[in-house]
């Protein structure tokens, strides 16, 4: 199978993980870690449920992969994530010594793979990870857009309901 086909296949798994986050009311971001062609760990956003600002999908997947592989370093691993990693997650990926990071949708607000900053391009760092962006970007981005459209509609509904009950 060609690399692009494998990337699409593993990104579909990350999307499935993102949908788990969405069902829990979290921003739908999912991640999987692949080693030697097999998924060894998954993760999805849970900062709200865990009351933890570090509970991003990538961090959960990295922690689970380190546990499965018995090493805090993850050389030879690829992390697939539906949204361009933020600086925190990019830093964790570099510390884990990932071989590769593949992301779906770009993040123009916090993306650390080039949208806002590019930590992976910093030559002074002692480890360099290969980045591939835009894999199933439309599907990944649509999942996020739909989530926030629904979230805004719900907020408007709640606001109108509150206004109506205050008048009566």
JSON list of C-alpha atoms in Angstrom, two decimals:
[
{"chain": "A", "resi": 1, "resn": "UNK", "atom": "CA", "xyz": [0.00, 0.00, 0.00]},
{"chain": "A", "resi": 2, "resn": "UNK", "atom": "CA", "xyz": [1.29, 3.48, -0.84]},
{"chain": "A", "resi": 3, "resn": "UNK", "atom": "CA", "xyz": [2.13, 5.93, 1.97]},
{"chain": "A", "resi": 4, "resn": "UNK", "atom": "CA", "xyz": [-0.73, 8.27, 1.03]},
{"chain": "A", "resi": 5, "resn": "UNK", "atom": "CA", "xyz": [-3.21, 5.37, 1.26]},
{"chain": "A", "resi": 6, "resn": "UNK", "atom": "CA", "xyz": [-1.81, 4.39, 4.67]},
{"chain": "A", "resi": 7, "resn": "UNK", "atom": "CA", "xyz": [-1.99, 8.02, 5.80]},
{"chain": "A", "resi": 8, "resn": "UNK", "atom": "CA", "xyz": [-5.65, 8.18, 4.77]},
{"chain": "A", "resi": 9, "resn": "UNK", "atom": "CA", "xyz": [-6.41, 4.87, 6.52]},
{"chain": "A", "resi": 10, "resn": "UNK", "atom": "CA", "xyz": [-4.78, 5.92, 9.79]},
{"chain": "A", "resi": 11, "resn": "UNK", "atom": "CA", "xyz": [-6.33, 9.40, 9.61]},
{"chain": "A", "resi": 12, "resn": "UNK", "atom": "CA", "xyz": [-9.75, 7.73, 9.36]},
{"chain": "A", "resi": 13, "resn": "UNK", "atom": "CA", "xyz": [-8.94, 6.05, 12.68]},
{"chain": "A", "resi": 14, "resn": "UNK", "atom": "CA", "xyz": [-7.99, 9.44, 14.16]},
{"chain": "A", "resi": 15, "resn": "UNK", "atom": "CA", "xyz": [-11.32, 10.81, 12.90]},
{"chain": "A", "resi": 16, "resn": "UNK", "atom": "CA", "xyz": [-13.14, 7.94, 14.64]},
{"chain": "A", "resi": 17, "resn": "UNK", "atom": "CA", "xyz": [-11.31, 8.89, 17.84]},
{"chain": "A", "resi": 18, "resn": "UNK", "atom": "CA", "xyz": [-12.29, 12.56, 17.34]},
{"chain": "A", "resi": 19, "resn": "UNK", "atom": "CA", "xyz": [-15.94, 11.50, 17.15]},
{"chain": "A", "resi": 20, "resn": "UNK", "atom": "CA", "xyz": [-15.57, 9.94, 20.63]},
{"chain": "A", "resi": 21, "resn": "UNK", "atom": "CA", "xyz": [-14.53, 13.36, 21.93]},
{"chain": "A", "resi": 22, "resn": "UNK", "atom": "CA", "xyz": [-17.52, 14.96, 20.24]},
{"chain": "A", "resi": 23, "resn": "UNK", "atom": "CA", "xyz": [-19.92, 12.49, 21.87]},
{"chain": "A", "resi": 24, "resn": "UNK", "atom": "CA", "xyz": [-18.50, 13.59, 25.22]},
{"chain": "A", "resi": 25, "resn": "UNK", "atom": "CA", "xyz": [-19.05, 17.29, 24.43]},
{"chain": "A", "resi": 26, "resn": "UNK", "atom": "CA", "xyz": [-15.34, 17.90, 23.81]},
{"chain": "A", "resi": 27, "resn": "UNK", "atom": "CA", "xyz": [-13.83, 19.61, 20.78]},
{"chain": "A", "resi": 28, "resn": "UNK", "atom": "CA", "xyz": [-13.60, 16.74, 18.26]},
{"chain": "A", "resi": 29, "resn": "UNK", "atom": "CA", "xyz": [-9.88, 16.11, 17.89]},
{"chain": "A", "resi": 30, "resn": "UNK", "atom": "CA", "xyz": [-8.54, 12.58, 17.73]},
{"chain": "A", "resi": 31, "resn": "UNK", "atom": "CA", "xyz": [-5.10, 11.02, 17.45]},
{"chain": "A", "resi": 32, "resn": "UNK", "atom": "CA", "xyz": [-3.52, 7.62, 16.86]},
{"chain": "A", "resi": 33, "resn": "UNK", "atom": "CA", "xyz": [0.08, 6.47, 17.23]},
{"chain": "A", "resi": 34, "resn": "UNK", "atom": "CA", "xyz": [1.33, 3.93, 14.72]},
{"chain": "A", "resi": 35, "resn": "UNK", "atom": "CA", "xyz": [4.40, 1.72, 15.15]},
{"chain": "A", "resi": 36, "resn": "UNK", "atom": "CA", "xyz": [5.55, -0.79, 12.55]},
{"chain": "A", "resi": 37, "resn": "UNK", "atom": "CA", "xyz": [2.33, -0.37, 10.59]},
{"chain": "A", "resi": 38, "resn": "UNK", "atom": "CA", "xyz": [-0.01, -0.99, 13.54]},
{"chain": "A", "resi": 39, "resn": "UNK", "atom": "CA", "xyz": [-1.97, 1.34, 15.79]},
{"chain": "A", "resi": 40, "resn": "UNK", "atom": "CA", "xyz": [-0.52, 1.06, 19.28]},
{"chain": "A", "resi": 41, "resn": "UNK", "atom": "CA", "xyz": [-2.50, 3.85, 20.94]},
{"chain": "A", "resi": 42, "resn": "UNK", "atom": "CA", "xyz": [-5.36, 6.29, 20.45]},
{"chain": "A", "resi": 43, "resn": "UNK", "atom": "CA", "xyz": [-6.44, 9.46, 22.16]},
{"chain": "A", "resi": 44, "resn": "UNK", "atom": "CA", "xyz": [-9.12, 12.11, 21.97]},
{"chain": "A", "resi": 45, "resn": "UNK", "atom": "CA", "xyz": [-9.65, 15.51, 23.53]},
{"chain": "A", "resi": 46, "resn": "UNK", "atom": "CA", "xyz": [-10.77, 15.42, 27.16]},
{"chain": "A", "resi": 47, "resn": "UNK", "atom": "CA", "xyz": [-9.71, 18.70, 28.82]},
{"chain": "A", "resi": 48, "resn": "UNK", "atom": "CA", "xyz": [-13.27, 19.50, 29.96]},
{"chain": "A", "resi": 49, "resn": "UNK", "atom": "CA", "xyz": [-14.03, 16.07, 31.42]},
{"chain": "A", "resi": 50, "resn": "UNK", "atom": "CA", "xyz": [-10.62, 15.73, 33.04]},
{"chain": "A", "resi": 51, "resn": "UNK", "atom": "CA", "xyz": [-10.38, 19.36, 34.18]},
{"chain": "A", "resi": 52, "resn": "UNK", "atom": "CA", "xyz": [-6.94, 19.30, 32.59]},
{"chain": "A", "resi": 53, "resn": "UNK", "atom": "CA", "xyz": [-5.65, 21.81, 30.04]},
{"chain": "A", "resi": 54, "resn": "UNK", "atom": "CA", "xyz": [-3.07, 19.25, 28.89]},
{"chain": "A", "resi": 55, "resn": "UNK", "atom": "CA", "xyz": [-5.66, 16.56, 28.06]},
{"chain": "A", "resi": 56, "resn": "UNK", "atom": "CA", "xyz": [-5.36, 17.04, 24.31]},
{"chain": "A", "resi": 57, "resn": "UNK", "atom": "CA", "xyz": [-5.82, 14.09, 21.95]},
{"chain": "A", "resi": 58, "resn": "UNK", "atom": "CA", "xyz": [-2.12, 14.01, 21.07]},
{"chain": "A", "resi": 59, "resn": "UNK", "atom": "CA", "xyz": [-0.97, 13.97, 24.71]},
{"chain": "A", "resi": 60, "resn": "UNK", "atom": "CA", "xyz": [-3.39, 11.12, 25.52]},
{"chain": "A", "resi": 61, "resn": "UNK", "atom": "CA", "xyz": [-2.16, 9.13, 22.52]},
{"chain": "A", "resi": 62, "resn": "UNK", "atom": "CA", "xyz": [1.51, 9.76, 23.37]},
{"chain": "A", "resi": 63, "resn": "UNK", "atom": "CA", "xyz": [1.00, 8.68, 26.98]},
{"chain": "A", "resi": 64, "resn": "UNK", "atom": "CA", "xyz": [-0.83, 5.52, 25.93]},
{"chain": "A", "resi": 65, "resn": "UNK", "atom": "CA", "xyz": [1.81, 4.66, 23.30]},
{"chain": "A", "resi": 66, "resn": "UNK", "atom": "CA", "xyz": [4.64, 5.16, 25.79]},
{"chain": "A", "resi": 67, "resn": "UNK", "atom": "CA", "xyz": [2.86, 2.80, 28.19]},
{"chain": "A", "resi": 68, "resn": "UNK", "atom": "CA", "xyz": [2.27, 0.14, 25.51]},
{"chain": "A", "resi": 69, "resn": "UNK", "atom": "CA", "xyz": [5.81, 0.34, 24.13]},
{"chain": "A", "resi": 70, "resn": "UNK", "atom": "CA", "xyz": [7.41, 0.66, 27.56]},
{"chain": "A", "resi": 71, "resn": "UNK", "atom": "CA", "xyz": [9.42, 3.75, 26.68]},
{"chain": "A", "resi": 72, "resn": "UNK", "atom": "CA", "xyz": [8.89, 7.49, 26.97]},
{"chain": "A", "resi": 73, "resn": "UNK", "atom": "CA", "xyz": [10.76, 7.84, 23.68]},
{"chain": "A", "resi": 74, "resn": "UNK", "atom": "CA", "xyz": [8.79, 6.81, 20.62]},
{"chain": "A", "resi": 75, "resn": "UNK", "atom": "CA", "xyz": [11.33, 6.57, 17.79]},
{"chain": "A", "resi": 76, "resn": "UNK", "atom": "CA", "xyz": [9.94, 4.98, 14.67]},
{"chain": "A", "resi": 77, "resn": "UNK", "atom": "CA", "xyz": [6.39, 6.03, 15.58]},
{"chain": "A", "resi": 78, "resn": "UNK", "atom": "CA", "xyz": [4.04, 8.21, 13.58]},
{"chain": "A", "resi": 79, "resn": "UNK", "atom": "CA", "xyz": [1.31, 10.23, 15.24]},
{"chain": "A", "resi": 80, "resn": "UNK", "atom": "CA", "xyz": [-1.82, 11.00, 13.21]},
{"chain": "A", "resi": 81, "resn": "UNK", "atom": "CA", "xyz": [-4.03, 13.82, 14.46]},
{"chain": "A", "resi": 82, "resn": "UNK", "atom": "CA", "xyz": [-7.11, 15.46, 12.97]},
{"chain": "A", "resi": 83, "resn": "UNK", "atom": "CA", "xyz": [-6.02, 19.03, 13.79]},
{"chain": "A", "resi": 84, "resn": "UNK", "atom": "CA", "xyz": [-2.63, 20.70, 13.45]},
{"chain": "A", "resi": 85, "resn": "UNK", "atom": "CA", "xyz": [-0.90, 20.36, 16.83]},
{"chain": "A", "resi": 86, "resn": "UNK", "atom": "CA", "xyz": [-0.55, 23.30, 19.20]},
{"chain": "A", "resi": 87, "resn": "UNK", "atom": "CA", "xyz": [2.82, 24.33, 20.70]},
{"chain": "A", "resi": 88, "resn": "UNK", "atom": "CA", "xyz": [2.30, 22.20, 23.81]},
{"chain": "A", "resi": 89, "resn": "UNK", "atom": "CA", "xyz": [1.59, 19.07, 21.81]},
{"chain": "A", "resi": 90, "resn": "UNK", "atom": "CA", "xyz": [4.36, 19.78, 19.30]},
{"chain": "A", "resi": 91, "resn": "UNK", "atom": "CA", "xyz": [6.81, 20.09, 22.18]},
{"chain": "A", "resi": 92, "resn": "UNK", "atom": "CA", "xyz": [5.68, 16.76, 23.61]},
{"chain": "A", "resi": 93, "resn": "UNK", "atom": "CA", "xyz": [6.03, 15.14, 20.19]},
{"chain": "A", "resi": 94, "resn": "UNK", "atom": "CA", "xyz": [9.58, 16.44, 19.84]},
{"chain": "A", "resi": 95, "resn": "UNK", "atom": "CA", "xyz": [10.48, 15.20, 23.32]},
{"chain": "A", "resi": 96, "resn": "UNK", "atom": "CA", "xyz": [9.00, 11.79, 22.44]},
{"chain": "A", "resi": 97, "resn": "UNK", "atom": "CA", "xyz": [11.31, 11.67, 19.40]},
{"chain": "A", "resi": 98, "resn": "UNK", "atom": "CA", "xyz": [8.50, 10.79, 17.00]},
{"chain": "A", "resi": 99, "resn": "UNK", "atom": "CA", "xyz": [9.69, 9.99, 13.49]},
{"chain": "A", "resi": 100, "resn": "UNK", "atom": "CA", "xyz": [6.68, 11.62, 11.86]},
{"chain": "A", "resi": 101, "resn": "UNK", "atom": "CA", "xyz": [3.54, 13.66, 12.55]},
{"chain": "A", "resi": 102, "resn": "UNK", "atom": "CA", "xyz": [0.62, 13.66, 10.13]},
{"chain": "A", "resi": 103, "resn": "UNK", "atom": "CA", "xyz": [-2.24, 16.09, 10.64]},
{"chain": "A", "resi": 104, "resn": "UNK", "atom": "CA", "xyz": [-5.54, 16.79, 8.94]},
{"chain": "A", "resi": 105, "resn": "UNK", "atom": "CA", "xyz": [-6.92, 20.33, 9.21]},
{"chain": "A", "resi": 106, "resn": "UNK", "atom": "CA", "xyz": [-4.66, 23.35, 9.66]},
{"chain": "A", "resi": 107, "resn": "UNK", "atom": "CA", "xyz": [-5.21, 25.44, 12.80]},
{"chain": "A", "resi": 108, "resn": "UNK", "atom": "CA", "xyz": [-4.86, 29.15, 11.98]},
{"chain": "A", "resi": 109, "resn": "UNK", "atom": "CA", "xyz": [-5.23, 30.13, 15.66]},
{"chain": "A", "resi": 110, "resn": "UNK", "atom": "CA", "xyz": [-2.78, 27.83, 17.48]},
{"chain": "A", "resi": 111, "resn": "UNK", "atom": "CA", "xyz": [-1.11, 25.61, 14.87]},
{"chain": "A", "resi": 112, "resn": "UNK", "atom": "CA", "xyz": [2.56, 24.89, 15.59]},
{"chain": "A", "resi": 113, "resn": "UNK", "atom": "CA", "xyz": [3.38, 23.17, 12.29]},
{"chain": "A", "resi": 114, "resn": "UNK", "atom": "CA", "xyz": [3.45, 26.38, 10.29]},
{"chain": "A", "resi": 115, "resn": "UNK", "atom": "CA", "xyz": [0.04, 28.04, 10.63]},
{"chain": "A", "resi": 116, "resn": "UNK", "atom": "CA", "xyz": [1.10, 30.28, 13.54]},
{"chain": "A", "resi": 117, "resn": "UNK", "atom": "CA", "xyz": [4.60, 29.02, 14.33]},
{"chain": "A", "resi": 118, "resn": "UNK", "atom": "CA", "xyz": [6.60, 26.01, 13.21]},
{"chain": "A", "resi": 119, "resn": "UNK", "atom": "CA", "xyz": [8.35, 24.35, 16.13]},
{"chain": "A", "resi": 120, "resn": "UNK", "atom": "CA", "xyz": [9.29, 21.40, 13.95]},
{"chain": "A", "resi": 121, "resn": "UNK", "atom": "CA", "xyz": [11.36, 23.66, 11.68]},
{"chain": "A", "resi": 122, "resn": "UNK", "atom": "CA", "xyz": [13.45, 25.05, 14.54]},
{"chain": "A", "resi": 123, "resn": "UNK", "atom": "CA", "xyz": [17.02, 24.09, 13.60]},
{"chain": "A", "resi": 124, "resn": "UNK", "atom": "CA", "xyz": [18.36, 24.66, 17.13]},
{"chain": "A", "resi": 125, "resn": "UNK", "atom": "CA", "xyz": [16.34, 21.76, 18.52]},
{"chain": "A", "resi": 126, "resn": "UNK", "atom": "CA", "xyz": [18.17, 18.47, 18.88]},
{"chain": "A", "resi": 127, "resn": "UNK", "atom": "CA", "xyz": [15.46, 16.28, 17.31]},
{"chain": "A", "resi": 128, "resn": "UNK", "atom": "CA", "xyz": [13.64, 16.74, 14.03]},
{"chain": "A", "resi": 129, "resn": "UNK", "atom": "CA", "xyz": [10.33, 15.17, 13.15]},
{"chain": "A", "resi": 130, "resn": "UNK", "atom": "CA", "xyz": [8.93, 14.93, 9.63]},
{"chain": "A", "resi": 131, "resn": "UNK", "atom": "CA", "xyz": [5.58, 16.70, 9.19]},
{"chain": "A", "resi": 132, "resn": "UNK", "atom": "CA", "xyz": [2.84, 15.93, 6.66]},
{"chain": "A", "resi": 133, "resn": "UNK", "atom": "CA", "xyz": [-0.20, 18.19, 6.75]},
{"chain": "A", "resi": 134, "resn": "UNK", "atom": "CA", "xyz": [-3.53, 18.28, 4.99]},
{"chain": "A", "resi": 135, "resn": "UNK", "atom": "CA", "xyz": [-4.37, 14.56, 5.07]},
{"chain": "A", "resi": 136, "resn": "UNK", "atom": "CA", "xyz": [-8.17, 14.33, 4.80]},
{"chain": "A", "resi": 137, "resn": "UNK", "atom": "CA", "xyz": [-8.15, 18.01, 5.72]},
{"chain": "A", "resi": 138, "resn": "UNK", "atom": "CA", "xyz": [-11.66, 18.68, 4.44]},
{"chain": "A", "resi": 139, "resn": "UNK", "atom": "CA", "xyz": [-13.23, 15.86, 6.45]},
{"chain": "A", "resi": 140, "resn": "UNK", "atom": "CA", "xyz": [-11.25, 16.78, 9.58]},
{"chain": "A", "resi": 141, "resn": "UNK", "atom": "CA", "xyz": [-12.11, 20.47, 9.20]},
{"chain": "A", "resi": 142, "resn": "UNK", "atom": "CA", "xyz": [-15.79, 19.77, 8.56]},
{"chain": "A", "resi": 143, "resn": "UNK", "atom": "CA", "xyz": [-16.02, 17.78, 11.78]},
{"chain": "A", "resi": 144, "resn": "UNK", "atom": "CA", "xyz": [-14.74, 20.81, 13.69]},
{"chain": "A", "resi": 145, "resn": "UNK", "atom": "CA", "xyz": [-16.89, 23.32, 11.79]},
{"chain": "A", "resi": 146, "resn": "UNK", "atom": "CA", "xyz": [-20.04, 21.27, 12.38]},
{"chain": "A", "resi": 147, "resn": "UNK", "atom": "CA", "xyz": [-19.23, 20.97, 16.08]},
{"chain": "A", "resi": 148, "resn": "UNK", "atom": "CA", "xyz": [-18.82, 24.73, 16.52]},
{"chain": "A", "resi": 149, "resn": "UNK", "atom": "CA", "xyz": [-21.94, 25.52, 14.43]},
{"chain": "A", "resi": 150, "resn": "UNK", "atom": "CA", "xyz": [-23.92, 23.21, 16.72]},
{"chain": "A", "resi": 151, "resn": "UNK", "atom": "CA", "xyz": [-22.27, 24.71, 19.82]},
{"chain": "A", "resi": 152, "resn": "UNK", "atom": "CA", "xyz": [-23.16, 28.28, 18.72]},
{"chain": "A", "resi": 153, "resn": "UNK", "atom": "CA", "xyz": [-26.74, 27.28, 17.85]},
{"chain": "A", "resi": 154, "resn": "UNK", "atom": "CA", "xyz": [-27.10, 25.67, 21.27]},
{"chain": "A", "resi": 155, "resn": "UNK", "atom": "CA", "xyz": [-25.78, 28.82, 22.99]},
{"chain": "A", "resi": 156, "resn": "UNK", "atom": "CA", "xyz": [-28.22, 31.00, 21.05]},
{"chain": "A", "resi": 157, "resn": "UNK", "atom": "CA", "xyz": [-31.09, 28.67, 21.94]},
{"chain": "A", "resi": 158, "resn": "UNK", "atom": "CA", "xyz": [-30.13, 28.73, 25.62]},
{"chain": "A", "resi": 159, "resn": "UNK", "atom": "CA", "xyz": [-29.86, 32.51, 25.55]},
{"chain": "A", "resi": 160, "resn": "UNK", "atom": "CA", "xyz": [-33.28, 32.91, 23.93]},
{"chain": "A", "resi": 161, "resn": "UNK", "atom": "CA", "xyz": [-34.83, 30.41, 26.34]},
{"chain": "A", "resi": 162, "resn": "UNK", "atom": "CA", "xyz": [-33.34, 32.30, 29.31]},
{"chain": "A", "resi": 163, "resn": "UNK", "atom": "CA", "xyz": [-34.64, 35.63, 27.93]},
{"chain": "A", "resi": 164, "resn": "UNK", "atom": "CA", "xyz": [-38.09, 34.16, 27.42]},
{"chain": "A", "resi": 165, "resn": "UNK", "atom": "CA", "xyz": [-38.31, 32.68, 30.92]},
{"chain": "A", "resi": 166, "resn": "UNK", "atom": "CA", "xyz": [-37.18, 35.97, 32.49]},
{"chain": "A", "resi": 167, "resn": "UNK", "atom": "CA", "xyz": [-40.00, 37.85, 30.73]},
{"chain": "A", "resi": 168, "resn": "UNK", "atom": "CA", "xyz": [-42.68, 35.48, 32.05]}
]
